[in-house]
């Protein structure tokens, strides 16, 4: 009986450690490990807009510019990173740090307040200046349309 308890405890510890290894507290950092586009959880863009964005990101990858994209529509989408709300550049840097082991390429964050861009070992100053000219209309569809224009511009 004692051996069974020890084995079960060891399995529980190993199982919980595996889940913690990738847990960062914000949904996008988990999702973007295996996917290229993260959409707002509670109020996502229409399915047609999501399909267009996925296709656009896939096309950019095919053309040699792989990119990860996070659309953040509310504080809820940030999980435990709520302090990053309204600060897309700061969130892009934090998200990039979370994903660095899994994905080393450019990462674009789109919030109602603007764009954040991170690309390890590359300057993003010029790209962010180009993105500053893109307006972001309210709502999930406005966020998706701005993201489309931003990916096309990058």
N, CA and C atoms as an extended XYZ file, in Angstrom:
462
Properties=species:S:1:pos:R:3:atomname:S:1:resname:S:1:resid:I:1 pbc="F F F"
N         0.833       -1.188        0.000 N   UNK     1
C         0.000        0.000        0.000 CA  UNK     1
C         0.881        1.257        0.000 C   UNK     1
N         1.920        1.247        0.842 N   UNK     2
C         2.817        2.408        0.936 CA  UNK     2
C         3.497        2.665       -0.407 C   UNK     2
N         3.891        1.613       -1.116 N   UNK     3
C         4.540        1.760       -2.426 CA  UNK     3
C         3.571        2.388       -3.422 C   UNK     3
N         2.318        1.987       -3.367 N   UNK     4
C         1.313        2.549       -4.263 CA  UNK     4
C         1.135        4.048       -4.015 C   UNK     4
N         1.103        4.459       -2.775 N   UNK     5
C         0.973        5.873       -2.420 CA  UNK     5
C         2.173        6.654       -2.940 C   UNK     5
N         3.365        6.117       -2.799 N   UNK     6
C         4.581        6.786       -3.276 CA  UNK     6
C         4.536        6.937       -4.794 C   UNK     6
N         4.143        5.871       -5.486 N   UNK     7
C         4.068        5.925       -6.950 CA  UNK     7
C         3.029        6.949       -7.388 C   UNK     7
N         1.867        6.950       -6.789 N   UNK     8
C         0.816        7.902       -7.150 CA  UNK     8
C         1.255        9.341       -6.878 C   UNK     8
N         1.947        9.561       -5.776 N   UNK     9
C         2.447       10.907       -5.461 CA  UNK     9
C         3.472       11.343       -6.499 C   UNK     9
N         4.358       10.444       -6.895 N   UNK    10
C         5.368       10.773       -7.905 CA  UNK    10
C         4.707       11.109       -9.240 C   UNK    10
N         3.712       10.349       -9.639 N   UNK    11
C         2.993       10.611      -10.892 CA  UNK    11
C         2.301       11.970      -10.815 C   UNK    11
N         1.697       12.285       -9.701 N   UNK    12
C         1.017       13.577       -9.543 CA  UNK    12
C         2.001       14.733       -9.636 C   UNK    12
N         3.163       14.588       -9.024 N   UNK    13
C         4.176       15.653       -9.053 CA  UNK    13
C         4.692       15.851      -10.470 C   UNK    13
N         5.029       14.776      -11.151 N   UNK    14
C         5.540       14.873      -12.519 CA  UNK    14
C         4.471       15.455      -13.436 C   UNK    14
N         3.248       15.014      -13.303 N   UNK    15
C         2.154       15.524      -14.137 CA  UNK    15
C         1.899       16.992      -13.930 C   UNK    15
N         1.944       17.451      -12.693 N   UNK    16
C         1.707       18.875      -12.433 CA  UNK    16
C         2.879       19.716      -12.888 C   UNK    16
N         4.080       19.223      -12.802 N   UNK    17
C         5.255       19.975      -13.258 CA  UNK    17
C         5.232       20.158      -14.757 C   UNK    17
N         4.764       19.180      -15.499 N   UNK    18
C         4.697       19.295      -16.958 CA  UNK    18
C         3.745       20.405      -17.356 C   UNK    18
N         2.632       20.552      -16.654 N   UNK    19
C         1.690       21.611      -16.968 CA  UNK    19
C         2.221       22.980      -16.599 C   UNK    19
N         2.979       23.070      -15.530 N   UNK    20
C         3.516       24.340      -15.074 CA  UNK    20
C         4.639       24.825      -15.978 C   UNK    20
N         5.342       23.934      -16.604 N   UNK    21
C         6.493       24.316      -17.417 CA  UNK    21
C         6.107       25.298      -18.513 C   UNK    21
N         4.897       25.188      -19.071 N   UNK    22
C         4.490       26.100      -20.128 CA  UNK    22
C         3.470       27.126      -19.651 C   UNK    22
N         3.007       27.061      -18.441 N   UNK    23
C         1.986       27.973      -17.964 CA  UNK    23
C         2.593       29.338      -17.656 C   UNK    23
N         2.086       30.364      -18.301 N   UNK    24
C         2.604       31.706      -18.100 CA  UNK    24
C         1.556       32.655      -17.539 C   UNK    24
N         0.319       32.241      -17.504 N   UNK    25
C        -0.722       33.068      -16.929 CA  UNK    25
C        -1.521       33.872      -17.931 C   UNK    25
N        -1.061       33.942      -19.172 N   UNK    26
C        -1.854       34.636      -20.188 CA  UNK    26
C        -2.183       33.648      -21.301 C   UNK    26
N        -3.423       33.631      -21.747 N   UNK    27
C        -3.853       32.636      -22.731 CA  UNK    27
C        -3.057       32.669      -24.037 C   UNK    27
N        -2.675       33.837      -24.512 N   UNK    28
C        -1.965       33.926      -25.792 CA  UNK    28
C        -0.621       33.208      -25.741 C   UNK    28
N         0.078       33.275      -24.618 N   UNK    29
C         1.387       32.625      -24.546 CA  UNK    29
C         1.262       31.109      -24.649 C   UNK    29
N         0.168       30.561      -24.173 N   UNK    30
C        -0.074       29.123      -24.314 CA  UNK    30
C        -0.496       28.789      -25.739 C   UNK    30
N        -1.419       29.550      -26.271 N   UNK    31
C        -2.008       29.247      -27.570 CA  UNK    31
C        -1.011       29.420      -28.714 C   UNK    31
N        -0.198       30.457      -28.652 N   UNK    32
C         0.713       30.757      -29.760 CA  UNK    32
C         1.928       29.834      -29.830 C   UNK    32
N         2.079       28.948      -28.887 N   UNK    33
C         3.139       27.944      -28.983 CA  UNK    33
C         2.863       27.052      -30.199 C   UNK    33
N         1.616       26.685      -30.396 N   UNK    34
C         1.249       25.740      -31.454 CA  UNK    34
C         0.408       26.339      -32.579 C   UNK    34
N        -0.010       27.596      -32.441 N   UNK    35
C        -0.869       28.237      -33.440 CA  UNK    35
C        -0.276       29.582      -33.843 C   UNK    35
N        -0.696       30.090      -34.980 N   UNK    36
C        -0.112       31.346      -35.453 CA  UNK    36
C        -0.948       32.575      -35.115 C   UNK    36
N        -2.226       32.414      -34.804 N   UNK    37
C        -3.079       33.565      -34.512 CA  UNK    37
C        -3.907       33.293      -33.258 C   UNK    37
N        -3.861       34.253      -32.331 N   UNK    38
C        -4.686       34.197      -31.119 CA  UNK    38
C        -5.785       35.244      -31.251 C   UNK    38
N        -7.039       34.843      -31.052 N   UNK    39
C        -8.178       35.750      -31.139 CA  UNK    39
C        -8.747       36.016      -29.742 C   UNK    39
N        -9.394       37.165      -29.567 N   UNK    40
C       -10.031       37.454      -28.276 CA  UNK    40
C       -10.967       36.321      -27.860 C   UNK    40
N       -10.986       36.047      -26.577 N   UNK    41
C       -11.740       34.906      -26.071 CA  UNK    41
C       -13.236       35.201      -25.972 C   UNK    41
N       -13.605       36.288      -25.327 N   UNK    42
C       -15.019       36.579      -25.081 CA  UNK    42
C       -15.732       37.223      -26.258 C   UNK    42
N       -15.027       38.001      -27.044 N   UNK    43
C       -15.668       38.730      -28.135 CA  UNK    43
C       -14.781       38.650      -29.384 C   UNK    43
N       -14.689       37.464      -29.990 N   UNK    44
C       -13.812       37.296      -31.142 CA  UNK    44
C       -14.401       37.936      -32.400 C   UNK    44
N       -13.564       38.186      -33.392 N   UNK    45
C       -14.070       38.683      -34.675 CA  UNK    45
C       -14.955       37.619      -35.332 C   UNK    45
N       -15.731       38.017      -36.323 N   UNK    46
C       -16.551       37.030      -37.056 CA  UNK    46
C       -15.674       35.931      -37.666 C   UNK    46
N       -16.252       34.766      -37.861 N   UNK    47
C       -15.514       33.622      -38.402 CA  UNK    47
C       -14.838       33.945      -39.734 C   UNK    47
N       -15.511       34.714      -40.590 N   UNK    48
C       -14.922       35.062      -41.889 CA  UNK    48
C       -13.651       35.895      -41.704 C   UNK    48
N       -13.658       36.820      -40.751 N   UNK    49
C       -12.476       37.637      -40.471 CA  UNK    49
C       -11.351       36.772      -39.904 C   UNK    49
N       -11.704       35.822      -39.053 N   UNK    50
C       -10.695       34.908      -38.501 CA  UNK    50
C       -10.047       34.086      -39.616 C   UNK    50
N       -10.874       33.598      -40.534 N   UNK    51
C       -10.347       32.795      -41.644 CA  UNK    51
C        -9.421       33.631      -42.523 C   UNK    51
N        -9.796       34.887      -42.784 N   UNK    52
C        -8.946       35.764      -43.602 CA  UNK    52
C        -7.602       35.992      -42.930 C   UNK    52
N        -7.619       36.237      -41.623 N   UNK    53
C        -6.370       36.471      -40.906 CA  UNK    53
C        -5.479       35.233      -40.878 C   UNK    53
N        -6.064       34.093      -40.633 N   UNK    54
C        -5.269       32.857      -40.645 CA  UNK    54
C        -4.638       32.635      -42.023 C   UNK    54
N        -5.428       32.853      -43.074 N   UNK    55
C        -4.912       32.679      -44.438 CA  UNK    55
C        -3.803       33.682      -44.738 C   UNK    55
N        -3.971       34.911      -44.280 N   UNK    56
C        -2.958       35.947      -44.508 CA  UNK    56
C        -1.651       35.610      -43.787 C   UNK    56
N        -1.753       35.153      -42.548 N   UNK    57
C        -0.560       34.768      -41.789 CA  UNK    57
C         0.104       33.549      -42.430 C   UNK    57
N        -0.687       32.603      -42.892 N   UNK    58
C        -0.129       31.434      -43.589 CA  UNK    58
C         0.590       31.856      -44.868 C   UNK    58
N         0.010       32.788      -45.599 N   UNK    59
C         0.629       33.288      -46.833 CA  UNK    59
C         1.935       34.030      -46.532 C   UNK    59
N         1.934       34.833      -45.483 N   UNK    60
C         3.166       35.532      -45.095 CA  UNK    60
C         4.263       34.519      -44.759 C   UNK    60
N         3.901       33.461      -44.073 N   UNK    61
C         4.860       32.410      -43.740 CA  UNK    61
C         5.376       31.746      -45.013 C   UNK    61
N         4.473       31.442      -45.926 N   UNK    62
C         4.866       30.814      -47.190 CA  UNK    62
C         5.824       31.705      -47.979 C   UNK    62
N         5.642       33.015      -47.875 N   UNK    63
C         6.492       33.964      -48.598 CA  UNK    63
C         7.779       34.306      -47.846 C   UNK    63
N         8.010       33.658      -46.717 N   UNK    64
C         9.273       33.840      -45.999 CA  UNK    64
C         9.214       34.783      -44.821 C   UNK    64
N         8.023       35.191      -44.402 N   UNK    65
C         7.894       36.055      -43.230 CA  UNK    65
C         6.957       35.394      -42.223 C   UNK    65
N         7.457       34.374      -41.520 N   UNK    66
C         6.598       33.733      -40.514 CA  UNK    66
C         6.319       34.725      -39.389 C   UNK    66
N         5.100       34.761      -38.949 N   UNK    67
C         4.720       35.714      -37.904 CA  UNK    67
C         3.668       35.077      -37.010 C   UNK    67
N         3.703       35.452      -35.740 N   UNK    68
C         2.646       35.093      -34.794 CA  UNK    68
C         1.876       36.372      -34.515 C   UNK    68
N         0.578       36.238      -34.322 N   UNK    69
C        -0.310       37.381      -34.180 CA  UNK    69
C        -1.237       37.172      -32.996 C   UNK    69
N        -1.311       38.179      -32.121 N   UNK    70
C        -2.217       38.117      -30.971 CA  UNK    70
C        -3.155       39.312      -31.003 C   UNK    70
N        -4.436       39.054      -31.156 N   UNK    71
C        -5.455       40.099      -31.068 CA  UNK    71
C        -5.976       40.097      -29.640 C   UNK    71
N        -5.804       41.207      -28.958 N   UNK    72
C        -6.189       41.329      -27.555 CA  UNK    72
C        -7.318       42.354      -27.472 C   UNK    72
N        -8.528       41.865      -27.258 N   UNK    73
C        -9.693       42.741      -27.276 CA  UNK    73
C       -10.104       43.302      -25.928 C   UNK    73
N        -9.637       42.690      -24.850 N   UNK    74
C       -10.013       43.156      -23.513 CA  UNK    74
C        -8.988       42.673      -22.500 C   UNK    74
N        -9.117       43.180      -21.279 N   UNK    75
C        -8.230       42.732      -20.207 CA  UNK    75
C        -8.325       41.224      -19.994 C   UNK    75
N        -9.508       40.693      -20.203 N   UNK    76
C        -9.737       39.262      -20.006 CA  UNK    76
C        -8.763       38.426      -20.832 C   UNK    76
N        -8.444       38.874      -22.059 N   UNK    77
C        -7.551       38.138      -22.951 CA  UNK    77
C        -6.118       38.091      -22.437 C   UNK    77
N        -5.791       38.927      -21.471 N   UNK    78
C        -4.434       38.986      -20.935 CA  UNK    78
C        -4.205       38.048      -19.748 C   UNK    78
N        -5.250       37.430      -19.250 N   UNK    79
C        -5.088       36.535      -18.098 CA  UNK    79
C        -4.468       37.276      -16.931 C   UNK    79
N        -3.357       36.778      -16.430 N   UNK    80
C        -2.696       37.411      -15.283 CA  UNK    80
C        -1.850       38.617      -15.677 C   UNK    80
N        -1.738       38.900      -16.969 N   UNK    81
C        -0.935       40.035      -17.449 CA  UNK    81
C        -1.792       41.294      -17.613 C   UNK    81
N        -2.803       41.484      -16.775 N   UNK    82
C        -3.745       42.595      -16.936 CA  UNK    82
C        -3.076       43.972      -16.914 C   UNK    82
N        -1.918       44.085      -16.291 N   UNK    83
C        -1.214       45.369      -16.271 CA  UNK    83
C        -0.764       45.799      -17.664 C   UNK    83
N        -0.737       44.872      -18.606 N   UNK    84
C        -0.323       45.187      -19.972 CA  UNK    84
C        -1.463       45.764      -20.810 C   UNK    84
N        -2.668       45.835      -20.258 N   UNK    85
C        -3.802       46.363      -21.010 CA  UNK    85
C        -3.502       47.813      -21.422 C   UNK    85
N        -3.682       48.096      -22.702 N   UNK    86
C        -3.416       49.433      -23.223 CA  UNK    86
C        -1.942       49.681      -23.509 C   UNK    86
N        -1.108       48.677      -23.325 N   UNK    87
C         0.338       48.797      -23.550 CA  UNK    87
C         0.803       47.670      -24.475 C   UNK    87
N         0.413       47.738      -25.751 N   UNK    88
C         0.718       46.622      -26.658 CA  UNK    88
C         2.206       46.355      -26.846 C   UNK    88
N         3.036       47.375      -26.785 N   UNK    89
C         4.484       47.141      -26.947 CA  UNK    89
C         5.046       46.381      -25.755 C   UNK    89
N         4.619       46.746      -24.571 N   UNK    90
C         5.078       46.041      -23.370 CA  UNK    90
C         4.591       44.599      -23.384 C   UNK    90
N         3.346       44.398      -23.801 N   UNK    91
C         2.823       43.035      -23.843 CA  UNK    91
C         3.535       42.210      -24.919 C   UNK    91
N         3.848       42.823      -26.062 N   UNK    92
C         4.574       42.100      -27.115 CA  UNK    92
C         5.926       41.621      -26.585 C   UNK    92
N         6.609       42.458      -25.829 N   UNK    93
C         7.906       42.073      -25.260 CA  UNK    93
C         7.738       40.926      -24.264 C   UNK    93
N         6.722       40.994      -23.407 N   UNK    94
C         6.487       39.932      -22.419 CA  UNK    94
C         6.078       38.633      -23.105 C   UNK    94
N         5.215       38.739      -24.092 N   UNK    95
C         4.759       37.561      -24.820 CA  UNK    95
C         5.915       36.927      -25.585 C   UNK    95
N         6.755       37.768      -26.175 N   UNK    96
C         7.929       37.261      -26.885 CA  UNK    96
C         8.849       36.495      -25.926 C   UNK    96
N         9.022       37.010      -24.737 N   UNK    97
C         9.863       36.325      -23.745 CA  UNK    97
C         9.271       34.956      -23.399 C   UNK    97
N         7.951       34.882      -23.299 N   UNK    98
C         7.294       33.610      -22.999 CA  UNK    98
C         7.436       32.604      -24.140 C   UNK    98
N         7.411       33.093      -25.377 N   UNK    99
C         7.430       32.213      -26.545 CA  UNK    99
C         8.818       31.923      -27.092 C   UNK    99
N         9.831       32.616      -26.609 N   UNK   100
C        11.162       32.561      -27.210 CA  UNK   100
C        11.686       31.138      -27.405 C   UNK   100
N        11.428       30.271      -26.481 N   UNK   101
C        11.912       28.889      -26.596 CA  UNK   101
C        11.195       28.146      -27.722 C   UNK   101
N         9.926       28.472      -27.959 N   UNK   102
C         9.111       27.759      -28.927 CA  UNK   102
C         9.077       28.423      -30.293 C   UNK   102
N         9.215       29.752      -30.311 N   UNK   103
C         9.062       30.506      -31.553 CA  UNK   103
C         9.985       31.724      -31.524 C   UNK   103
N        10.981       31.765      -32.404 N   UNK   104
C        11.967       32.853      -32.377 CA  UNK   104
C        11.701       33.997      -33.355 C   UNK   104
N        10.558       34.002      -34.028 N   UNK   105
C        10.317       34.994      -35.082 CA  UNK   105
C         9.524       36.204      -34.634 C   UNK   105
N         9.071       37.007      -35.603 N   UNK   106
C         8.318       38.219      -35.291 CA  UNK   106
C         6.952       37.915      -34.668 C   UNK   106
N         6.569       38.784      -33.761 N   UNK   107
C         5.321       38.639      -33.026 CA  UNK   107
C         4.610       39.988      -33.018 C   UNK   107
N         3.389       40.001      -33.505 N   UNK   108
C         2.587       41.226      -33.569 CA  UNK   108
C         1.428       41.131      -32.592 C   UNK   108
N         1.270       42.169      -31.781 N   UNK   109
C         0.140       42.283      -30.854 CA  UNK   109
C        -0.722       43.443      -31.321 C   UNK   109
N        -2.029       43.211      -31.396 N   UNK   110
C        -2.972       44.257      -31.779 CA  UNK   110
C        -3.977       44.419      -30.650 C   UNK   110
N        -4.018       45.624      -30.075 N   UNK   111
C        -4.992       45.994      -29.045 CA  UNK   111
C        -5.767       47.201      -29.562 C   UNK   111
N        -6.896       47.513      -28.973 N   UNK   112
C        -7.607       48.719      -29.384 CA  UNK   112
C        -6.745       49.977      -29.284 C   UNK   112
N        -5.759       49.972      -28.403 N   UNK   113
C        -4.904       51.148      -28.197 CA  UNK   113
C        -3.714       51.215      -29.156 C   UNK   113
N        -3.472       50.160      -29.941 N   UNK   114
C        -2.355       50.217      -30.880 CA  UNK   114
C        -1.696       48.871      -31.110 C   UNK   114
N        -0.466       48.956      -31.625 N   UNK   115
C         0.290       47.780      -32.021 CA  UNK   115
C         1.535       47.604      -31.164 C   UNK   115
N         1.892       46.358      -30.953 N   UNK   116
C         3.164       46.013      -30.341 CA  UNK   116
C         3.845       45.016      -31.256 C   UNK   116
N         5.130       45.122      -31.384 N   UNK   117
C         5.866       44.229      -32.269 CA  UNK   117
C         7.170       43.839      -31.601 C   UNK   117
N         7.461       42.565      -31.635 N   UNK   118
C         8.725       42.075      -31.117 CA  UNK   118
C         9.323       41.142      -32.156 C   UNK   118
N        10.615       41.291      -32.379 N   UNK   119
C        11.326       40.409      -33.300 CA  UNK   119
C        12.749       40.291      -32.769 C   UNK   119
N        13.047       39.180      -32.108 N   UNK   120
C        14.355       39.020      -31.468 CA  UNK   120
C        15.522       39.340      -32.401 C   UNK   120
N        16.456       40.101      -31.879 N   UNK   121
C        17.683       40.485      -32.584 CA  UNK   121
C        17.427       41.311      -33.844 C   UNK   121
N        16.267       41.945      -33.947 N   UNK   122
C        15.947       42.829      -35.062 CA  UNK   122
C        15.349       44.117      -34.497 C   UNK   122
N        15.643       45.218      -35.126 N   UNK   123
C        15.020       46.476      -34.732 CA  UNK   123
C        13.596       46.517      -35.269 C   UNK   123
N        12.678       46.969      -34.448 N   UNK   124
C        11.286       47.081      -34.879 CA  UNK   124
C        10.856       48.543      -35.014 C   UNK   124
N        11.779       49.465      -34.867 N   UNK   125
C        11.454       50.888      -34.870 CA  UNK   125
C        10.771       51.295      -36.175 C   UNK   125
N        11.358       50.932      -37.307 N   UNK   126
C        10.774       51.296      -38.602 CA  UNK   126
C         9.427       50.647      -38.835 C   UNK   126
N         9.314       49.372      -38.464 N   UNK   127
C         8.043       48.669      -38.637 CA  UNK   127
C         6.948       49.271      -37.764 C   UNK   127
N         7.281       49.616      -36.524 N   UNK   128
C         6.284       50.233      -35.643 CA  UNK   128
C         5.860       51.598      -36.166 C   UNK   128
N         6.792       52.347      -36.756 N   UNK   129
C         6.439       53.642      -37.342 CA  UNK   129
C         5.461       53.444      -38.496 C   UNK   129
N         5.677       52.420      -39.308 N   UNK   130
C         4.767       52.135      -40.420 CA  UNK   130
C         3.390       51.703      -39.914 C   UNK   130
N         3.356       50.970      -38.815 N   UNK   131
C         2.079       50.513      -38.262 CA  UNK   131
C         1.307       51.643      -37.598 C   UNK   131
N         2.001       52.674      -37.146 N   UNK   132
C         1.344       53.786      -36.445 CA  UNK   132
C         0.314       54.487      -37.325 C   UNK   132
N         0.472       54.389      -38.638 N   UNK   133
C        -0.464       55.049      -39.556 CA  UNK   133
C        -1.778       54.273      -39.705 C   UNK   133
N        -1.826       53.055      -39.193 N   UNK   134
C        -3.031       52.231      -39.318 CA  UNK   134
C        -3.966       52.526      -38.154 C   UNK   134
N        -5.196       52.900      -38.478 N   UNK   135
C        -6.173       53.158      -37.413 CA  UNK   135
C        -6.863       51.848      -37.035 C   UNK   135
N        -7.281       51.794      -35.784 N   UNK   136
C        -7.966       50.608      -35.271 CA  UNK   136
C        -9.388       51.016      -34.892 C   UNK   136
N       -10.342       50.553      -35.675 N   UNK   137
C       -11.752       50.856      -35.399 CA  UNK   137
C       -12.216       50.048      -34.193 C   UNK   137
N       -13.253       50.520      -33.504 N   UNK   138
C       -13.741       49.797      -32.323 CA  UNK   138
C       -14.315       48.423      -32.668 C   UNK   138
N       -14.292       47.565      -31.691 N   UNK   139
C       -14.917       46.252      -31.807 CA  UNK   139
C       -14.010       45.198      -32.397 C   UNK   139
N       -14.461       43.957      -32.314 N   UNK   140
C       -13.635       42.842      -32.787 CA  UNK   140
C       -13.351       42.887      -34.285 C   UNK   140
N       -14.309       43.357      -35.080 N   UNK   141
C       -14.075       43.436      -36.520 CA  UNK   141
C       -13.040       44.516      -36.838 C   UNK   141
N       -13.084       45.628      -36.105 N   UNK   142
C       -12.087       46.685      -36.283 CA  UNK   142
C       -10.693       46.211      -35.925 C   UNK   142
N       -10.595       45.419      -34.875 N   UNK   143
C        -9.319       44.845      -34.464 CA  UNK   143
C        -8.777       43.910      -35.547 C   UNK   143
N        -9.653       43.079      -36.100 N   UNK   144
C        -9.242       42.127      -37.133 CA  UNK   144
C        -8.811       42.845      -38.410 C   UNK   144
N        -9.553       43.870      -38.812 N   UNK   145
C        -9.185       44.609      -40.031 CA  UNK   145
C        -7.848       45.330      -39.862 C   UNK   145
N        -7.620       45.892      -38.703 N   UNK   146
C        -6.337       46.551      -38.434 CA  UNK   146
C        -5.202       45.524      -38.456 C   UNK   146
N        -5.457       44.348      -37.907 N   UNK   147
C        -4.445       43.285      -37.915 CA  UNK   147
C        -4.126       42.858      -39.346 C   UNK   147
N        -5.151       42.755      -40.190 N   UNK   148
C        -4.922       42.411      -41.596 CA  UNK   148
C        -4.009       43.435      -42.262 C   UNK   148
N        -4.322       44.705      -42.092 N   UNK   149
C        -3.508       45.753      -42.712 CA  UNK   149
C        -2.076       45.733      -42.162 C   UNK   149
N        -1.960       45.458      -40.876 N   UNK   150
C        -0.625       45.440      -40.260 CA  UNK   150
C         0.214       44.285      -40.801 C   UNK   150
N        -0.362       43.097      -40.909 N   UNK   151
C         0.387       41.952      -41.435 CA  UNK   151
C         0.767       42.216      -42.888 C   UNK   151
N        -0.145       42.773      -43.663 N   UNK   152
C         0.172       43.103      -45.064 CA  UNK   152
C         1.318       44.102      -45.136 C   UNK   152
N         1.315       45.096      -44.283 N   UNK   153
C         2.353       46.116      -44.288 CA  UNK   153
C         3.705       45.536      -43.868 C   UNK   153
N         3.683       44.647      -42.890 N   UNK   154
C         4.939       44.042      -42.435 CA  UNK   154
C         5.479       43.107      -43.509 C   UNK   154
